[in-house]
XYZ file of C-alpha atoms in Angstrom:
702
model
C 85.898 -72.446 -141.223
C 86.498 -73.334 -144.985
C 84.905 -69.298 -145.757
C 87.539 -67.908 -143.366
C 90.390 -70.031 -144.915
C 89.826 -68.961 -148.606
C 89.540 -65.273 -147.621
C 92.612 -64.614 -145.167
C 95.584 -64.343 -146.486
C 98.653 -67.120 -146.807
C 100.946 -66.135 -144.350
C 97.984 -65.630 -141.383
C 96.896 -69.295 -142.642
C 98.560 -70.985 -139.696
C 97.236 -68.465 -136.931
C 93.904 -68.828 -137.871
C 93.302 -72.582 -138.142
C 95.157 -72.789 -134.463
C 92.772 -69.824 -133.028
C 89.904 -72.181 -134.282
C 90.748 -75.595 -133.913
C 90.763 -77.571 -130.009
C 94.302 -77.320 -129.040
C 95.690 -77.488 -125.777
C 97.943 -73.820 -124.652
C 101.238 -75.161 -125.026
C 100.217 -76.320 -128.450
C 98.918 -72.936 -129.197
C 102.486 -71.598 -127.601
C 104.288 -73.283 -129.907
C 102.961 -72.132 -133.160
C 103.427 -69.236 -131.856
C 106.946 -69.444 -131.385
C 107.411 -70.771 -135.235
C 108.785 -67.434 -136.737
C 108.885 -69.180 -140.400
C 106.172 -69.667 -142.079
C 106.744 -73.380 -143.404
C 108.034 -74.245 -139.846
C 104.895 -72.527 -138.772
C 102.686 -74.423 -140.825
C 103.709 -77.699 -140.454
C 103.031 -77.513 -136.389
C 99.516 -75.722 -137.341
C 99.216 -79.048 -140.007
C 98.706 -82.262 -137.142
C 96.424 -80.102 -135.478
C 93.905 -79.243 -138.252
C 94.138 -82.918 -139.244
C 92.801 -83.974 -135.416
C 90.150 -81.719 -135.822
C 89.095 -83.159 -138.839
C 89.295 -86.487 -137.326
C 86.968 -85.883 -134.152
C 84.717 -84.119 -136.434
C 84.402 -87.788 -138.573
C 83.663 -89.547 -135.411
C 80.950 -86.969 -133.841
C 79.389 -87.526 -137.289
C 79.568 -91.391 -137.318
C 78.242 -91.622 -133.300
C 75.335 -89.569 -134.376
C 74.451 -92.023 -137.545
C 74.957 -95.004 -135.561
C 72.077 -93.598 -132.769
C 69.884 -92.700 -135.615
C 69.917 -96.043 -137.200
C 69.631 -97.630 -133.806
C 66.294 -95.433 -132.605
C 64.975 -96.728 -136.138
C 65.633 -100.742 -135.794
C 64.095 -99.904 -132.335
C 60.635 -98.289 -133.542
C 60.142 -100.774 -136.567
C 61.977 -104.211 -136.181
C 60.021 -105.683 -139.469
C 60.712 -109.408 -139.654
C 60.118 -111.898 -143.149
C 56.468 -112.475 -142.161
C 55.962 -108.676 -141.457
C 54.963 -108.147 -138.772
C 55.729 -106.011 -135.700
C 58.540 -107.134 -133.490
C 59.508 -104.193 -131.438
C 60.004 -104.777 -128.057
C 59.565 -101.444 -126.547
C 55.307 -101.532 -125.490
C 55.658 -97.754 -125.253
C 56.128 -97.842 -129.224
C 53.693 -100.228 -129.691
C 50.009 -99.583 -129.326
C 48.797 -103.177 -130.069
C 51.406 -106.037 -130.012
C 50.349 -109.331 -129.980
C 47.827 -109.216 -127.350
C 46.199 -106.456 -129.460
C 45.735 -108.139 -132.607
C 44.490 -111.206 -130.487
C 41.787 -108.934 -129.190
C 40.407 -107.685 -132.804
C 40.338 -111.261 -134.381
C 38.405 -112.716 -130.810
C 36.397 -109.267 -130.956
C 35.566 -110.064 -134.907
C 34.176 -113.705 -134.350
C 32.465 -112.673 -131.164
C 30.951 -109.829 -133.066
C 28.570 -112.200 -135.388
C 29.173 -110.106 -138.512
C 27.767 -110.767 -141.944
C 29.932 -112.068 -144.545
C 30.941 -109.124 -146.412
C 31.687 -107.355 -143.108
C 33.504 -110.009 -141.788
C 35.874 -110.096 -144.258
C 36.095 -106.359 -144.730
C 37.127 -106.662 -141.005
C 40.161 -109.497 -141.470
C 41.756 -107.977 -144.760
C 41.851 -104.954 -142.455
C 42.642 -106.758 -139.569
C 45.609 -107.805 -142.021
C 46.733 -104.263 -143.114
C 47.193 -103.463 -139.645
C 49.200 -106.349 -138.822
C 51.485 -104.992 -141.721
C 51.846 -101.122 -140.306
C 54.024 -99.250 -138.112
C 52.417 -97.689 -135.372
C 53.967 -94.197 -136.130
C 52.017 -94.420 -139.526
C 49.762 -92.781 -140.489
C 47.279 -95.325 -141.810
C 47.920 -97.195 -138.808
C 45.419 -94.994 -136.344
C 42.934 -94.795 -139.101
C 43.046 -98.649 -139.628
C 42.357 -99.541 -135.541
C 39.857 -96.693 -135.308
C 37.408 -98.623 -138.314
C 38.531 -101.939 -136.524
C 36.956 -100.448 -133.265
C 34.011 -99.446 -134.863
C 33.170 -102.321 -136.667
C 33.872 -104.607 -133.351
C 31.460 -102.378 -131.524
C 28.680 -101.749 -133.949
C 25.402 -104.079 -132.646
C 25.595 -106.580 -136.073
C 23.190 -109.213 -134.367
C 22.747 -108.294 -130.803
C 19.305 -107.031 -130.162
C 17.097 -106.644 -126.925
C 13.893 -108.703 -125.883
C 11.356 -106.249 -126.459
C 8.316 -106.090 -123.854
C 5.292 -104.824 -124.554
C 2.844 -104.290 -122.153
C -0.385 -102.557 -123.454
C -1.525 -102.076 -119.794
C 1.474 -101.139 -118.231
C 1.796 -98.810 -120.974
C -0.863 -97.195 -120.450
C -0.555 -96.715 -116.810
C 2.646 -95.559 -117.151
C 1.820 -92.633 -120.481
C -0.455 -91.716 -117.772
C 1.605 -90.494 -115.064
C 4.276 -88.978 -117.384
C 1.911 -87.029 -119.168
C -1.167 -85.232 -117.896
C -3.708 -84.881 -120.700
C -2.693 -85.788 -124.750
C -5.638 -87.824 -124.974
C -5.843 -88.235 -128.584
C -1.462 -88.349 -128.930
C -1.216 -91.573 -126.064
C -4.844 -92.766 -127.425
C -2.034 -93.285 -130.985
C 0.951 -94.256 -129.625
C -0.999 -96.843 -127.579
C -2.485 -98.080 -130.958
C 1.037 -97.919 -132.625
C 1.812 -100.161 -129.614
C -1.113 -102.721 -129.809
C -0.370 -103.415 -133.187
C 3.286 -104.130 -132.736
C 2.337 -106.836 -129.859
C 0.066 -108.416 -132.094
C 2.011 -108.757 -135.179
C 6.194 -108.704 -134.197
C 6.611 -108.075 -137.856
C 5.360 -105.441 -138.321
C 8.033 -102.322 -139.330
C 5.537 -99.742 -139.109
C 5.169 -96.336 -139.187
C 7.384 -93.553 -138.463
C 6.133 -91.245 -135.604
C 6.468 -87.653 -136.195
C 5.655 -85.306 -132.929
C 4.823 -81.523 -133.949
C 3.964 -79.445 -131.627
C 5.013 -76.112 -129.414
C 7.909 -76.022 -127.620
C 7.988 -77.720 -123.881
C 4.283 -79.627 -124.311
C 6.270 -83.098 -124.147
C 7.112 -84.211 -127.407
C 10.671 -85.750 -126.316
C 9.290 -87.198 -123.328
C 6.744 -89.164 -125.068
C 9.521 -90.826 -127.381
C 11.829 -91.714 -123.776
C 8.048 -93.335 -122.628
C 7.950 -95.500 -125.959
C 10.960 -96.659 -125.459
C 10.609 -97.596 -121.695
C 7.277 -99.076 -122.810
C 9.175 -101.715 -124.920
C 12.224 -102.150 -122.985
C 14.306 -101.140 -125.463
C 17.555 -98.425 -125.407
C 17.117 -94.847 -125.941
C 19.162 -92.566 -127.807
C 18.817 -89.030 -128.839
C 20.142 -87.975 -132.206
C 20.163 -83.675 -132.374
C 19.736 -82.763 -135.730
C 19.111 -79.332 -135.418
C 21.646 -76.656 -137.513
C 22.946 -80.177 -139.157
C 23.535 -78.285 -143.036
C 26.099 -81.303 -143.742
C 25.131 -84.453 -145.363
C 27.903 -86.273 -143.662
C 27.301 -85.973 -140.566
C 24.496 -88.473 -141.526
C 26.366 -90.643 -144.152
C 29.468 -90.169 -143.290
C 33.015 -89.028 -144.213
C 35.137 -90.901 -146.158
C 38.396 -92.320 -144.990
C 40.532 -90.544 -146.703
C 39.640 -87.610 -144.811
C 41.922 -86.688 -141.661
C 39.359 -87.285 -138.723
C 36.737 -89.145 -140.442
C 34.185 -90.191 -138.621
C 30.795 -92.242 -139.030
C 27.613 -90.308 -139.295
C 25.295 -89.997 -136.743
C 23.068 -92.921 -136.847
C 25.995 -95.373 -136.914
C 27.140 -93.154 -134.101
C 24.167 -93.835 -132.168
C 23.636 -97.340 -132.404
C 27.720 -98.254 -131.572
C 26.526 -95.989 -128.509
C 23.383 -98.201 -127.548
C 25.463 -101.870 -128.015
C 22.008 -102.898 -129.868
C 20.317 -103.535 -133.243
C 16.778 -102.472 -132.255
C 17.035 -99.258 -129.881
C 14.311 -96.221 -130.186
C 16.235 -93.075 -131.967
C 15.299 -90.194 -131.284
C 15.734 -87.522 -134.312
C 14.911 -84.600 -132.800
C 14.217 -80.825 -134.015
C 13.869 -82.497 -138.087
C 12.529 -79.737 -138.815
C 15.787 -77.101 -138.503
C 17.670 -79.292 -140.582
C 19.487 -76.764 -142.906
C 20.985 -77.034 -146.183
C 24.435 -76.218 -147.435
C 27.667 -76.726 -149.697
C 27.725 -79.661 -148.634
C 24.846 -81.243 -149.444
C 20.991 -81.958 -148.045
C 21.129 -83.828 -144.836
C 17.420 -83.984 -145.317
C 17.696 -86.017 -148.592
C 20.714 -88.372 -146.672
C 17.683 -89.292 -144.295
C 15.376 -90.112 -146.957
C 17.400 -93.881 -146.615
C 17.761 -93.853 -143.276
C 13.542 -93.884 -142.408
C 12.954 -95.542 -145.965
C 11.854 -99.034 -144.564
C 12.088 -100.143 -148.377
C 15.977 -99.583 -148.529
C 16.907 -99.134 -144.963
C 17.624 -102.280 -144.314
C 20.903 -101.923 -146.262
C 21.999 -98.493 -145.236
C 25.693 -97.783 -146.152
C 27.296 -95.234 -144.528
C 30.234 -93.703 -146.563
C 32.865 -93.803 -143.335
C 31.786 -97.511 -142.710
C 31.510 -98.833 -146.560
C 29.215 -101.478 -145.618
C 25.311 -102.175 -145.369
C 24.012 -101.741 -142.335
C 19.882 -103.403 -141.176
C 18.736 -100.401 -139.827
C 15.111 -102.164 -140.183
C 14.809 -102.890 -136.563
C 15.093 -99.320 -135.259
C 12.145 -97.700 -134.360
C 12.560 -93.680 -135.221
C 10.696 -91.322 -133.671
C 10.461 -87.681 -134.651
C 9.862 -84.460 -133.026
C 9.436 -80.933 -135.161
C 7.587 -77.460 -133.925
C 6.503 -77.285 -137.775
C 5.708 -79.031 -140.904
C 6.404 -76.247 -142.413
C 10.466 -76.029 -142.999
C 10.282 -80.564 -143.428
C 10.727 -81.541 -147.106
C 7.789 -83.113 -148.478
C 9.421 -86.439 -149.630
C 10.546 -87.124 -145.556
C 7.586 -86.100 -144.696
C 5.510 -88.695 -146.800
C 8.096 -90.742 -144.651
C 6.532 -90.091 -141.350
C 2.804 -90.132 -139.488
C 2.540 -86.611 -138.038
C 0.881 -86.740 -134.538
C 0.294 -83.279 -133.650
C 0.871 -82.987 -129.806
C -1.362 -79.524 -128.931
C -0.838 -76.870 -126.396
C -1.914 -77.388 -122.457
C -4.713 -75.011 -121.292
C -4.763 -73.749 -118.410
C -5.967 -76.297 -116.155
C -3.678 -78.729 -117.718
C -1.235 -76.756 -116.891
C -2.103 -75.937 -113.691
C -2.791 -79.699 -112.699
C 0.598 -80.573 -114.770
C 2.544 -77.905 -112.288
C 0.664 -79.395 -108.839
C 1.353 -83.067 -109.952
C 4.842 -82.879 -111.476
C 6.561 -79.537 -111.541
C 6.527 -78.241 -108.205
C 7.527 -81.688 -106.613
C 9.857 -81.849 -108.792
C 11.559 -78.231 -107.680
C 10.754 -78.777 -104.395
C 13.131 -81.810 -104.486
C 16.157 -79.921 -106.315
C 16.170 -77.093 -103.710
C 15.721 -79.361 -100.710
C 12.247 -78.439 -99.527
C 8.901 -80.336 -98.815
C 5.448 -79.570 -98.600
C 5.763 -78.924 -95.316
C 8.214 -76.142 -95.587
C 6.692 -74.766 -99.139
C 3.649 -74.749 -99.748
C 1.897 -73.845 -102.976
C -1.919 -73.503 -103.991
C -3.336 -74.061 -107.291
C -4.743 -69.975 -107.601
C -0.962 -69.199 -107.032
C 0.104 -71.321 -109.848
C -2.274 -69.928 -111.689
C -1.531 -66.490 -110.862
C 2.073 -67.482 -112.261
C 0.550 -68.856 -115.468
C -1.489 -66.000 -116.249
C 1.063 -63.215 -115.457
C 4.169 -64.698 -115.491
C 4.062 -67.204 -118.794
C 2.364 -67.129 -122.245
C 3.534 -69.941 -123.517
C 2.279 -72.934 -125.320
C 4.554 -75.777 -123.221
C 5.286 -75.625 -119.552
C 9.399 -74.837 -119.147
C 8.697 -70.827 -118.627
C 6.834 -72.233 -115.770
C 8.758 -74.960 -114.278
C 11.303 -71.653 -113.897
C 9.523 -69.334 -112.254
C 8.044 -72.546 -109.962
C 12.138 -72.552 -109.509
C 12.213 -68.836 -108.873
C 9.402 -69.452 -106.026
C 11.554 -72.610 -104.581
C 14.397 -70.432 -104.579
C 13.313 -67.593 -102.770
C 11.500 -69.756 -99.878
C 15.212 -71.435 -99.538
C 16.970 -67.974 -98.502
C 13.971 -67.929 -95.912
C 14.615 -71.083 -94.661
C 18.657 -70.009 -94.534
C 18.054 -67.095 -92.851
C 15.791 -68.605 -90.198
C 17.547 -70.773 -89.316
C 19.508 -69.652 -85.997
C 23.364 -70.095 -86.128
C 23.623 -72.385 -82.480
C 21.118 -74.887 -84.371
C 24.243 -75.234 -87.118
C 24.689 -79.384 -86.524
C 28.108 -80.092 -87.043
C 29.510 -82.533 -89.427
C 28.696 -85.792 -87.139
C 25.001 -84.527 -86.431
C 24.839 -84.418 -90.336
C 26.531 -88.000 -90.949
C 24.169 -89.283 -88.314
C 21.185 -87.423 -90.091
C 21.834 -89.291 -93.181
C 22.746 -92.373 -92.039
C 19.127 -92.567 -90.152
C 17.580 -91.007 -93.588
C 19.102 -93.233 -95.598
C 17.829 -96.095 -93.172
C 14.515 -94.807 -93.481
C 14.637 -94.673 -97.203
C 15.470 -98.213 -96.890
C 12.949 -99.815 -94.500
C 10.235 -97.711 -96.790
C 11.315 -99.544 -99.730
C 10.534 -96.227 -101.901
C 12.850 -94.975 -104.570
C 13.465 -91.363 -105.347
C 11.831 -90.729 -108.548
C 13.084 -88.495 -111.601
C 10.073 -87.729 -113.626
C 10.272 -85.419 -116.592
C 8.845 -81.634 -116.204
C 5.827 -82.799 -118.688
C 5.266 -85.886 -116.612
C 6.587 -88.528 -113.582
C 4.505 -89.918 -110.733
C 1.144 -89.109 -109.350
C 1.460 -86.287 -106.500
C 0.919 -89.086 -104.016
C 3.818 -90.854 -105.082
C 6.500 -88.749 -104.804
C 9.259 -88.859 -102.179
C 10.828 -85.800 -100.558
C 14.751 -85.904 -99.069
C 15.265 -83.243 -96.871
C 18.214 -81.814 -96.137
C 19.931 -83.014 -92.976
C 20.668 -79.610 -92.073
C 16.956 -78.798 -91.462
C 15.196 -79.328 -88.293
C 11.442 -78.810 -88.916
C 11.187 -78.824 -84.711
C 13.322 -75.777 -84.498
C 12.560 -73.941 -87.462
C 8.697 -73.583 -86.898
C 9.931 -71.285 -83.843
C 11.766 -69.175 -86.250
C 9.402 -69.147 -89.219
C 5.261 -69.734 -90.218
C 5.650 -73.085 -92.054
C 4.746 -74.206 -94.474
C 5.320 -70.570 -96.143
C 2.315 -69.968 -98.328
C 3.286 -68.862 -101.622
C 0.528 -65.957 -102.345
C 0.079 -63.529 -104.937
C 1.891 -61.010 -103.203
C 4.880 -63.282 -102.321
C 4.721 -63.889 -106.346
C 4.956 -60.614 -107.149
C 7.521 -59.609 -104.888
C 9.549 -62.676 -106.559
C 8.654 -62.121 -109.758
C 8.668 -59.364 -110.159
C 5.914 -56.743 -111.482
C 3.292 -58.937 -113.995
C 4.704 -59.145 -117.619
C 1.706 -60.281 -119.616
C -1.320 -57.609 -118.691
C -4.499 -58.011 -120.820
C -4.580 -54.482 -122.814
C -6.855 -55.425 -125.415
C -9.759 -53.146 -124.370
C -8.284 -50.329 -124.087
C -6.822 -50.522 -127.812
C -9.885 -51.810 -129.377
C -11.912 -48.912 -127.891
C -11.333 -46.724 -130.977
C -12.509 -47.266 -134.370
C -9.972 -49.038 -136.801
C -8.745 -51.620 -134.643
C -9.734 -55.146 -134.238
C -8.343 -58.533 -132.868
C -7.470 -61.810 -134.870
C -5.750 -64.529 -134.404
C -2.394 -66.339 -135.658
C -1.183 -68.986 -135.441
C 3.173 -69.612 -134.918
C 5.111 -72.870 -134.469
C 5.466 -72.204 -130.715
C 1.665 -72.022 -130.435
C -1.166 -69.734 -131.106
C -0.866 -65.599 -130.836
C -3.527 -62.889 -130.428
C -2.916 -60.238 -133.273
C -4.065 -55.880 -132.873
C -4.853 -55.080 -136.533
C -4.496 -50.841 -136.343
C -6.159 -49.016 -139.346
C -5.706 -45.099 -139.989
C -7.425 -42.592 -142.275
C -4.541 -39.932 -144.019
C -4.069 -37.521 -147.003
C -2.682 -38.894 -149.907
C -3.250 -40.370 -153.525
C -6.063 -42.763 -151.971
C -3.808 -45.884 -151.977
C -3.647 -48.922 -149.048
C -0.479 -48.725 -147.625
C 0.504 -52.221 -145.039
C 3.141 -52.282 -142.623
C 3.877 -54.766 -140.184
C 6.938 -56.638 -142.187
C 4.264 -59.315 -144.080
C 4.232 -61.472 -146.733
C 2.705 -61.921 -150.063
C -0.043 -63.520 -148.903
C -1.225 -61.286 -146.193
C -0.965 -57.911 -148.661
C -2.959 -59.621 -151.041
C -5.961 -60.677 -148.036
C -6.476 -56.886 -147.935
C -6.485 -55.937 -151.383
C -9.289 -58.510 -151.286
C -10.851 -56.488 -148.178
C -10.301 -53.438 -149.488
C -11.855 -54.572 -152.848
C -14.963 -56.252 -151.109
C -15.399 -53.205 -148.977
C -15.182 -51.151 -152.485
C -18.220 -52.972 -153.983
C -20.047 -52.343 -150.943
C -19.855 -49.501 -149.883
C -23.250 -48.748 -150.246
C -23.833 -51.416 -147.207
C -21.720 -49.196 -144.806
C -22.997 -45.992 -145.472
C -20.054 -45.227 -147.694
C -20.022 -42.996 -150.715
C -18.613 -44.642 -153.704
C -15.391 -42.647 -154.284
C -15.193 -42.664 -150.709
C -11.071 -42.980 -151.088
C -10.496 -39.952 -153.526
C -9.581 -37.607 -151.009
C -6.964 -39.618 -148.873
C -5.359 -43.372 -148.329
C -5.366 -45.877 -145.204
C -2.773 -46.543 -143.375
C -2.492 -50.243 -141.935
C -0.070 -51.541 -140.051
C 0.358 -54.865 -137.883
C 2.017 -54.326 -134.534
C 5.354 -56.386 -133.513
C 6.856 -55.552 -137.020
C 9.860 -56.985 -136.337
C 8.157 -60.830 -136.592
C 7.420 -61.721 -140.420
C 4.051 -62.567 -141.036
C 2.059 -64.099 -143.845
C -1.120 -66.329 -144.472
C -4.416 -65.920 -145.485
C -6.741 -66.303 -142.131
C -6.490 -62.185 -141.373
C -8.801 -61.635 -143.805
C -11.691 -61.455 -142.038
C -9.629 -59.398 -139.230
C -8.622 -56.585 -141.774
C -11.974 -56.647 -143.668
C -13.505 -55.958 -139.966
C -10.964 -52.896 -139.467
C -11.841 -51.132 -142.520
C -15.538 -51.538 -142.465
C -14.586 -50.220 -138.361
C -12.411 -47.335 -139.687
C -14.238 -45.891 -142.264
C -17.875 -46.068 -140.407
C -16.309 -44.723 -137.437
C -17.592 -47.698 -135.261
C -15.599 -49.893 -132.672
C -15.357 -53.264 -132.535
C -16.899 -55.139 -129.674
C -13.357 -55.723 -127.704
C -14.400 -59.210 -126.666
C -14.475 -60.584 -130.042
C -11.483 -61.975 -132.490
C -11.368 -63.592 -135.911
C -10.208 -65.951 -138.202
C -10.954 -66.775 -141.492
C -9.851 -66.023 -145.205
C -12.041 -64.101 -147.319
C -13.157 -63.754 -151.278
C -13.896 -61.629 -153.489
C -17.339 -62.333 -153.262
C -17.098 -62.547 -149.404
C -17.118 -65.902 -148.616
C -15.485 -67.149 -145.210
C -12.781 -70.145 -146.059
C -11.496 -72.656 -143.554
C -8.029 -72.006 -142.289
C -6.222 -74.033 -139.744
C -4.418 -74.069 -136.550
C -7.877 -73.513 -134.950
C -6.975 -75.192 -131.713
C -3.732 -72.725 -131.504
C -5.896 -70.155 -132.141
C -8.853 -70.601 -129.644
C -5.944 -71.110 -126.979
C -4.541 -67.940 -127.754
C -7.962 -66.319 -127.315
C -8.975 -67.961 -123.971
C -5.543 -66.864 -122.382
C -6.266 -63.334 -123.214
C -9.477 -63.416 -121.910
C -11.810 -63.039 -125.243
C -14.841 -64.231 -125.044
C -16.238 -64.384 -128.441
C -14.852 -65.914 -131.351
C -15.172 -65.597 -135.026
C -14.566 -68.365 -137.046
C -14.747 -70.048 -140.313
C -18.071 -72.711 -140.526
C -16.046 -74.892 -142.017
C -13.684 -75.197 -139.056
C -16.424 -76.131 -136.906
C -14.836 -79.931 -136.695
C -12.008 -78.538 -135.573
C -13.641 -77.484 -132.495
C -13.688 -81.112 -131.425
C -10.360 -80.694 -130.383
C -10.794 -77.978 -128.198
C -11.244 -79.030 -124.179
C -14.774 -78.340 -123.187
C -13.311 -75.998 -120.042
C -12.466 -73.639 -122.718
C -15.694 -73.631 -124.917
C -17.500 -73.127 -121.575
C -15.524 -69.869 -121.207
C -16.237 -68.519 -124.778
C -18.679 -67.873 -127.699
C -17.911 -69.460 -130.957
C -19.829 -67.548 -133.724
C -19.485 -69.539 -136.783
C -19.558 -67.589 -139.930
C -19.976 -68.059 -143.674
C -19.901 -64.523 -145.440
C -18.112 -61.482 -144.328
C -22.035 -60.202 -143.714
C -22.096 -62.319 -140.940
C -18.360 -61.524 -139.353
C -19.727 -57.788 -138.809
C -22.753 -58.427 -137.546
C -21.014 -60.473 -135.139
C -18.213 -57.849 -134.933
C -20.128 -54.832 -133.965
C -22.832 -54.139 -131.469
C -25.384 -53.431 -133.579
C -24.143 -55.004 -136.394
C -25.169 -53.353 -139.575
C -29.253 -54.312 -140.152
C -29.101 -53.267 -143.730
C -26.658 -56.238 -144.956
C -29.155 -59.061 -143.785
C -32.002 -56.585 -145.326
C -30.915 -57.613 -148.623
C -29.865 -60.772 -147.744
C -31.804 -63.243 -149.956
C -31.969 -66.465 -147.669
C -32.604 -64.237 -144.269
C -30.930 -66.547 -141.971
C -27.305 -66.079 -140.212
C -25.262 -68.866 -138.598
C -24.515 -65.763 -136.798
C -28.204 -65.201 -135.320
C -27.791 -68.687 -133.687
C -24.456 -68.465 -132.770
C -22.651 -71.747 -131.216
C -22.460 -70.223 -127.289
C -20.607 -71.665 -124.602
C -20.272 -75.123 -126.730
C-alpha cells in the first residue's frame, strides 16, 4: 500500500486508499459523492486510521499468542527445574527425574561413574526438552543405568554335562571338543582364571558358531554375537564422540547392555573380515578389548568412563588366519576346526539335518524316509564343501518335494475343517504334555541324537487315509534325487583330463577347504620361454621357474637334449583363471607337468600331489595337508604324493579316509616322478647314491 500511495498522483490518492482499506458500501459511496479533492481526503482519512489501528491490534494479538506458547513450553523457576504443566511437552517430568535417580542408586556403579551420572542428571534437570542436548543427555543416562556395572550371572560348569552336551550337539570334531573341555576344566579348578581367548578357524558351515553357543550353555552364561564382517571404522568398536549427531557406543558396550550381565560369552564372528578405512583400523581397536592386562579398564569413547571387561569370555571365529593382524592373533589361541569327512557328513545328515528339515516341513519319518545311501548321493553329486550348509539346503529341497506329493495325494473330501483342526491340535497338545517331551531346536551341525527327536505332525495329515492314496513312507532314492535336484552338479572327470601328456593333478588349500587343481601345459613355437596363465601370484611363478631350472639341469635323466627349449616355448595354464592363486605347494605338480610334457608320457590319473621344491630337487613340507587329503578323497583320487616332512599331519586324518587312499611320502623330486608315472624313471634311481627311496615303500592304506 505504501508503494502504491507514493506512486499514484495526489489527486487519486483518496480513491486508492478508499479502495484498499476495509470499508462498508455506504462509506465508499460517501467518498465517491465528495467532488472536491480536500473534502474527499477528509472523508477517506478516518477509514485509513481505522485500518491502521486494526493492523496494530492483529499484530499485538499474534505477539501475545507467541509469548503464551513460549511460556507454556518452558517455565523456569528460580531453581532452574522444568515446571511445564503440559505432560505432552515434558518427556520426563518429576517422575522421570526421580526414576533416573533411583536407577543410578540401584546400578551399583563405581564412584567415578556414579559422579558422572549425577552430574549429567543435574544438567538434564536444567534443560528444556526442546533443546538438542536434552535427548543426547537423556540417551547417555539411559546407557549408564542399563549397563551391568556389577551384575553377574552365576557360572555353572559341569564337565560331565559339558561333554555330553557337546557330543549331542556336534558329531566328530574330537580335537576341538577336547580342547574346549580342557579349557572348561581349568576354569572349574581355578575360578579366577582369565584364560586365553579361543579363536576357532575353519571353513564355513563346520560348526564354529555353534561351539561358542555350547560353551555359553555349559557355563550358564548369556550369549551375544557381535558380527565384525565388513567393519572398517574403529568407532564401531570404540564408540563415537557424544558431540556427533547420532553418536552411539561401540558394539562391545552395546552387547553388554543387551545381555544385562558383566560376564557373558561374546562371540566375535568373522574376525578375519575386518577392514581398514579412513576412519581407523578396527583390528587395532580390538587389541585393547582382548588384552586381559588392559581390558579391566576399557574406555568407550561414547561412554567416556572405564568399564571392566575382564569377566567377559571372548570367543572369536574366522575362516582364515592370513587376513588377521599379527598383534591381534597373538592375543588369541587358534583352534583349527577342520572340514567333515564323507562319513561324518552322512551321520550329521541322518542325526541332525534330516530331523530338523522334517520338523520344519511338517513331515515325520513315517511319511518320508531318506536312507544313508541317498544322503551319500546328495553329498557326492550335489555338494562339494567342507561344511554341511549346502547339504542341509538340498535335504530341504527333497522335503519340499515330498510335501507337494503329500498335499496332492490327500483328497479334498478328507480335508479337515476348522473344528477338526482345533480338536486334533488339542489332542496333540495333551499327548505332548502327557509324554513330557519338548521339541528341540538343535543347530544344523548339532542337536539331540536320532532317537531323541520329537516330530509334530501337521493336523491336516491323516496317515490312515493318506496311505490309501500314497505309498508311505516315501522312499528317497537316486531317481527321486535326480528328478528333484536335477542333473549332478559335480562329476569326477579327472581321468579324462589327465590321460594326455602335460597334465597333472595338484592339491590346493583355500579358506573354504581343500581343492583339486588340474595343471596343463603345451609346447608351442616361440622364443624358448615359459608362459604362465591363470592369475598366479609371485610365489607360484617363482615355483614354476625353479621347476624349469631343475628340468634343464637334469634333462639327460629324462632323455632330453640339453637345448630342448631352443625351438619353442612352454605354455602352462592353471584353470579357473578368475580365481587368484599363490603359494609354493604347487612346485612338485609343476615339475611333474613339465616332465610329462617333454617326455610325452602321461601321469597316472589316480595320482594327486603337493609340495614345495628347491633348485636341488628337495621336497619341502607345506600346510593344509588334512584339507588337501580330504579334497582328493572327495574327488575319488586314490594315490597322494606328499612331502615326507608332513608325515606328522597324517595323524589328523580319519582312518576311514586313510584306508581308502595310498599315501606316498617323498623327499626328492626323483621320488615324485617315480610315483607319478606308471613305469617311473629308472635311470634316475640308477644314479641315486642312496639307492633307496620312500616311494619304493609307500605308506599304503594308513
